[in-house]
Coordinates of C-alpha atoms in Angstrom, one line a residue:
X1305 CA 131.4 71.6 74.6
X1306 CA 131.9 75.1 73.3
X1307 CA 129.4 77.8 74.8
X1308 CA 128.2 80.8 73.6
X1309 CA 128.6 83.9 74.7
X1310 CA 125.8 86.7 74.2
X1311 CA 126.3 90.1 75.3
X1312 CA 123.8 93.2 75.7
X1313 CA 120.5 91.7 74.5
X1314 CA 117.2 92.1 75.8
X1315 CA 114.9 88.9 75.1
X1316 CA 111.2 89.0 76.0
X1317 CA 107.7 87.0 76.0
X1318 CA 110.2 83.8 75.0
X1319 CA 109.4 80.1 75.8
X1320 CA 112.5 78.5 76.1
X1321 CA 113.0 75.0 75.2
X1322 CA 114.6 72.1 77.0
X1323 CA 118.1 73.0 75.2
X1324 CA 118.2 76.3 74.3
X1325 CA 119.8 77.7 77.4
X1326 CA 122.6 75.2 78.2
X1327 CA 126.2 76.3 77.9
X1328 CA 125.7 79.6 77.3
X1329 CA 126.9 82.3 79.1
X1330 CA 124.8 86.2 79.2
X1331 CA 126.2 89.3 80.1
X1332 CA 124.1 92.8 80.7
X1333 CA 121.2 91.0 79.0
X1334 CA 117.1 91.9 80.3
X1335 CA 114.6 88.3 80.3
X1336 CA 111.2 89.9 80.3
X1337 CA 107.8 87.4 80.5
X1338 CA 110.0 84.8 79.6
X1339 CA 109.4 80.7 80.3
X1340 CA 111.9 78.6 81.5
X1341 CA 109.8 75.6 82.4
X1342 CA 111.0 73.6 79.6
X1343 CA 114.5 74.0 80.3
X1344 CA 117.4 72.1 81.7
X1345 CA 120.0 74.4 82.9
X1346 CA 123.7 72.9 82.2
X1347 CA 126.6 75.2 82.4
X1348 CA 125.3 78.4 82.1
X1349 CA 126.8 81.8 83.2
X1350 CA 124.5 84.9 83.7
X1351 CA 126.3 87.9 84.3
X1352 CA 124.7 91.6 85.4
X1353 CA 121.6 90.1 84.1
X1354 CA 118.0 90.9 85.1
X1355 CA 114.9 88.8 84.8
X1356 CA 111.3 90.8 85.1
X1357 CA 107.8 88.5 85.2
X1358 CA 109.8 85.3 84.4
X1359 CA 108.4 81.7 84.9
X1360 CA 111.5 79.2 86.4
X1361 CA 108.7 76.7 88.0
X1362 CA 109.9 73.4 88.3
X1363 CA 113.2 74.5 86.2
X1364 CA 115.8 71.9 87.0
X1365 CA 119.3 73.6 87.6
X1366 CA 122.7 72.2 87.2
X1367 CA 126.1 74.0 87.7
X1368 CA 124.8 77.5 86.7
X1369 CA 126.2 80.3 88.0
X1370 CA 124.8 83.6 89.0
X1371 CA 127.1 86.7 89.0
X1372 CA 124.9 89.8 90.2
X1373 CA 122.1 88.9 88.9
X1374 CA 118.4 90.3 89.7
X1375 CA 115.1 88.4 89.7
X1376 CA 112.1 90.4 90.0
X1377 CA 108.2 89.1 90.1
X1378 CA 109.4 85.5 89.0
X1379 CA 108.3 82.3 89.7
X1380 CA 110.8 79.8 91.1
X1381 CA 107.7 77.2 92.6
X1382 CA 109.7 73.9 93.5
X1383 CA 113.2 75.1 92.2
X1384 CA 116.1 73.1 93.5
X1385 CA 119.0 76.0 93.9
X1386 CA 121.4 73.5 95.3
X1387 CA 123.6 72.9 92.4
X1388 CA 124.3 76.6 91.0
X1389 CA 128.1 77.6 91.1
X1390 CA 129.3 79.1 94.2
X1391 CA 132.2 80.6 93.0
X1392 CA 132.3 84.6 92.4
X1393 CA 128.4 84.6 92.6
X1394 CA 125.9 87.2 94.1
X1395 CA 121.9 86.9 93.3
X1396 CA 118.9 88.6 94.6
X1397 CA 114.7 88.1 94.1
X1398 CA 112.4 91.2 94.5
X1399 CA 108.4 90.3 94.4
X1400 CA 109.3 86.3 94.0
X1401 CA 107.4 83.3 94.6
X1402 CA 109.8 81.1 96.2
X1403 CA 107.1 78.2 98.0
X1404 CA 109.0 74.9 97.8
X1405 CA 112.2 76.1 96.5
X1406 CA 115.7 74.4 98.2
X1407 CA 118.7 76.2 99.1
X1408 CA 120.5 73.5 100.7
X1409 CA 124.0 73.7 101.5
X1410 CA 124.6 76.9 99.4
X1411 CA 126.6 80.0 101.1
X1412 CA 124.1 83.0 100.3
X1413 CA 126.1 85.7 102.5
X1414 CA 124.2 89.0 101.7
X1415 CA 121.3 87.7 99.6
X1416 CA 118.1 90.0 99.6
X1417 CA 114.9 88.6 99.5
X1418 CA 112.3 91.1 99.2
X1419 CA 108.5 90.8 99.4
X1420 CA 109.0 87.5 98.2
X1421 CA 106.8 84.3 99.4
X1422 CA 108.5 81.7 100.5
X1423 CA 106.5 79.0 102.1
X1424 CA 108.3 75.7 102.9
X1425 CA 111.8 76.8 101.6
X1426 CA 114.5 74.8 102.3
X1427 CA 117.4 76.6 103.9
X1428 CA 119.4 73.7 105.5
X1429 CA 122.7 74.0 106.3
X1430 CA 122.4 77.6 104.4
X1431 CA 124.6 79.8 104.9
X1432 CA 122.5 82.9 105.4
X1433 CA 124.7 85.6 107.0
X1434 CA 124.3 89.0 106.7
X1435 CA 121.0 88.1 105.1
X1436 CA 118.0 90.2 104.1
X1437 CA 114.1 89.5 104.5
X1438 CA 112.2 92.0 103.7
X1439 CA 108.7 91.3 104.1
X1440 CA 108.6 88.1 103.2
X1441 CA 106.0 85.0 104.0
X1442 CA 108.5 82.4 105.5
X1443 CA 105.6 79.7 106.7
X1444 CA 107.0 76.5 107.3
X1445 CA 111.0 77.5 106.1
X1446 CA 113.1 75.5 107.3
X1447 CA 116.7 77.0 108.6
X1448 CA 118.3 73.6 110.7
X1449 CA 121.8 74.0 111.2
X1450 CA 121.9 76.8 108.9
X1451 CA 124.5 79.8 109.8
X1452 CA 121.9 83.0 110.7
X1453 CA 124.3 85.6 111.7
X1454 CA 123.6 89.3 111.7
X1455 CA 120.5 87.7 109.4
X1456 CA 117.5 90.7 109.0
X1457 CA 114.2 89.2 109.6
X1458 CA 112.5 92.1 111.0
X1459 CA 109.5 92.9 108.8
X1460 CA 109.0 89.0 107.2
X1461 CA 106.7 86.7 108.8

């Protein structure tokens, strides 16, 4: 299928059905109080994209990939993570609420988490190095057999 691509656009206060975001690809666009909840994500691309006040909750992901992206005061509640692209890919959360979100198997080298809460994450064979926690709530996370290497957990909890 043929995607397509949109460039320089800032979309806001925008529910987002089931099929509007699949095989797309975004570069340099903004996502402000936008919902997601509807939505299946299938081959999509976001490129130096930002997302402000967003709602991911229960968003299922498939094959999306993430290329220095920013996600501010969003809410990924129960997001499965495990399935975005991990080729050329770099993504960070600011303010987030993470609780119940899964990160399994992924390679996250240099991901910033800050002042985000993430109770019960799964980080499971993660690789985390060079990490950054910054103040966040990490009850319950779970990091089993995942790679924590010059990781920076000094001011989360």
């Amino acid at each position: 299928m043929h995607a397509d691509y949109i460039i320089d656009q800032n979309f806001s206060d925008i529910t987002f059905s089931e099929n509007d975001i699949k095989y797309k690809e975004y570069e340099n666009c903004t996502f402000t109080n936008c919902d997601f909840t509807s939505c299946f994500f299938v081959a999509v691309t976001f490129i130096d994209c930002n997302f402000l006040d967003c709602n991911f909750k229960g968003t299922k992901i498939n094959h999306v990939s993430l290329r220095d992206v920013w996600f501010t005061k969003c809410d990924f509640t129960s997001v499965n993570f495990s399935m975005t692209d991990q080729i050329i890919y770099e993504f960070h959360f600011k303010s987030c609420l993470l609780d119940y979100a899964q990160f399994y198997k992924l390679k996250l080298n240099k991901i910033q988490f800050l002042d985000c809460s993430m109770v019960s994450v799964d980080f499971m064979e993660t690789n985390l190095e060079q990490a950054v926690f910054d103040n966040c709530n990490l009850r319950l996370a779970v990091f089993s057999k995942s790679n924590l290497q010059k990781v920076d957990f000094l001011t989360s909890y």
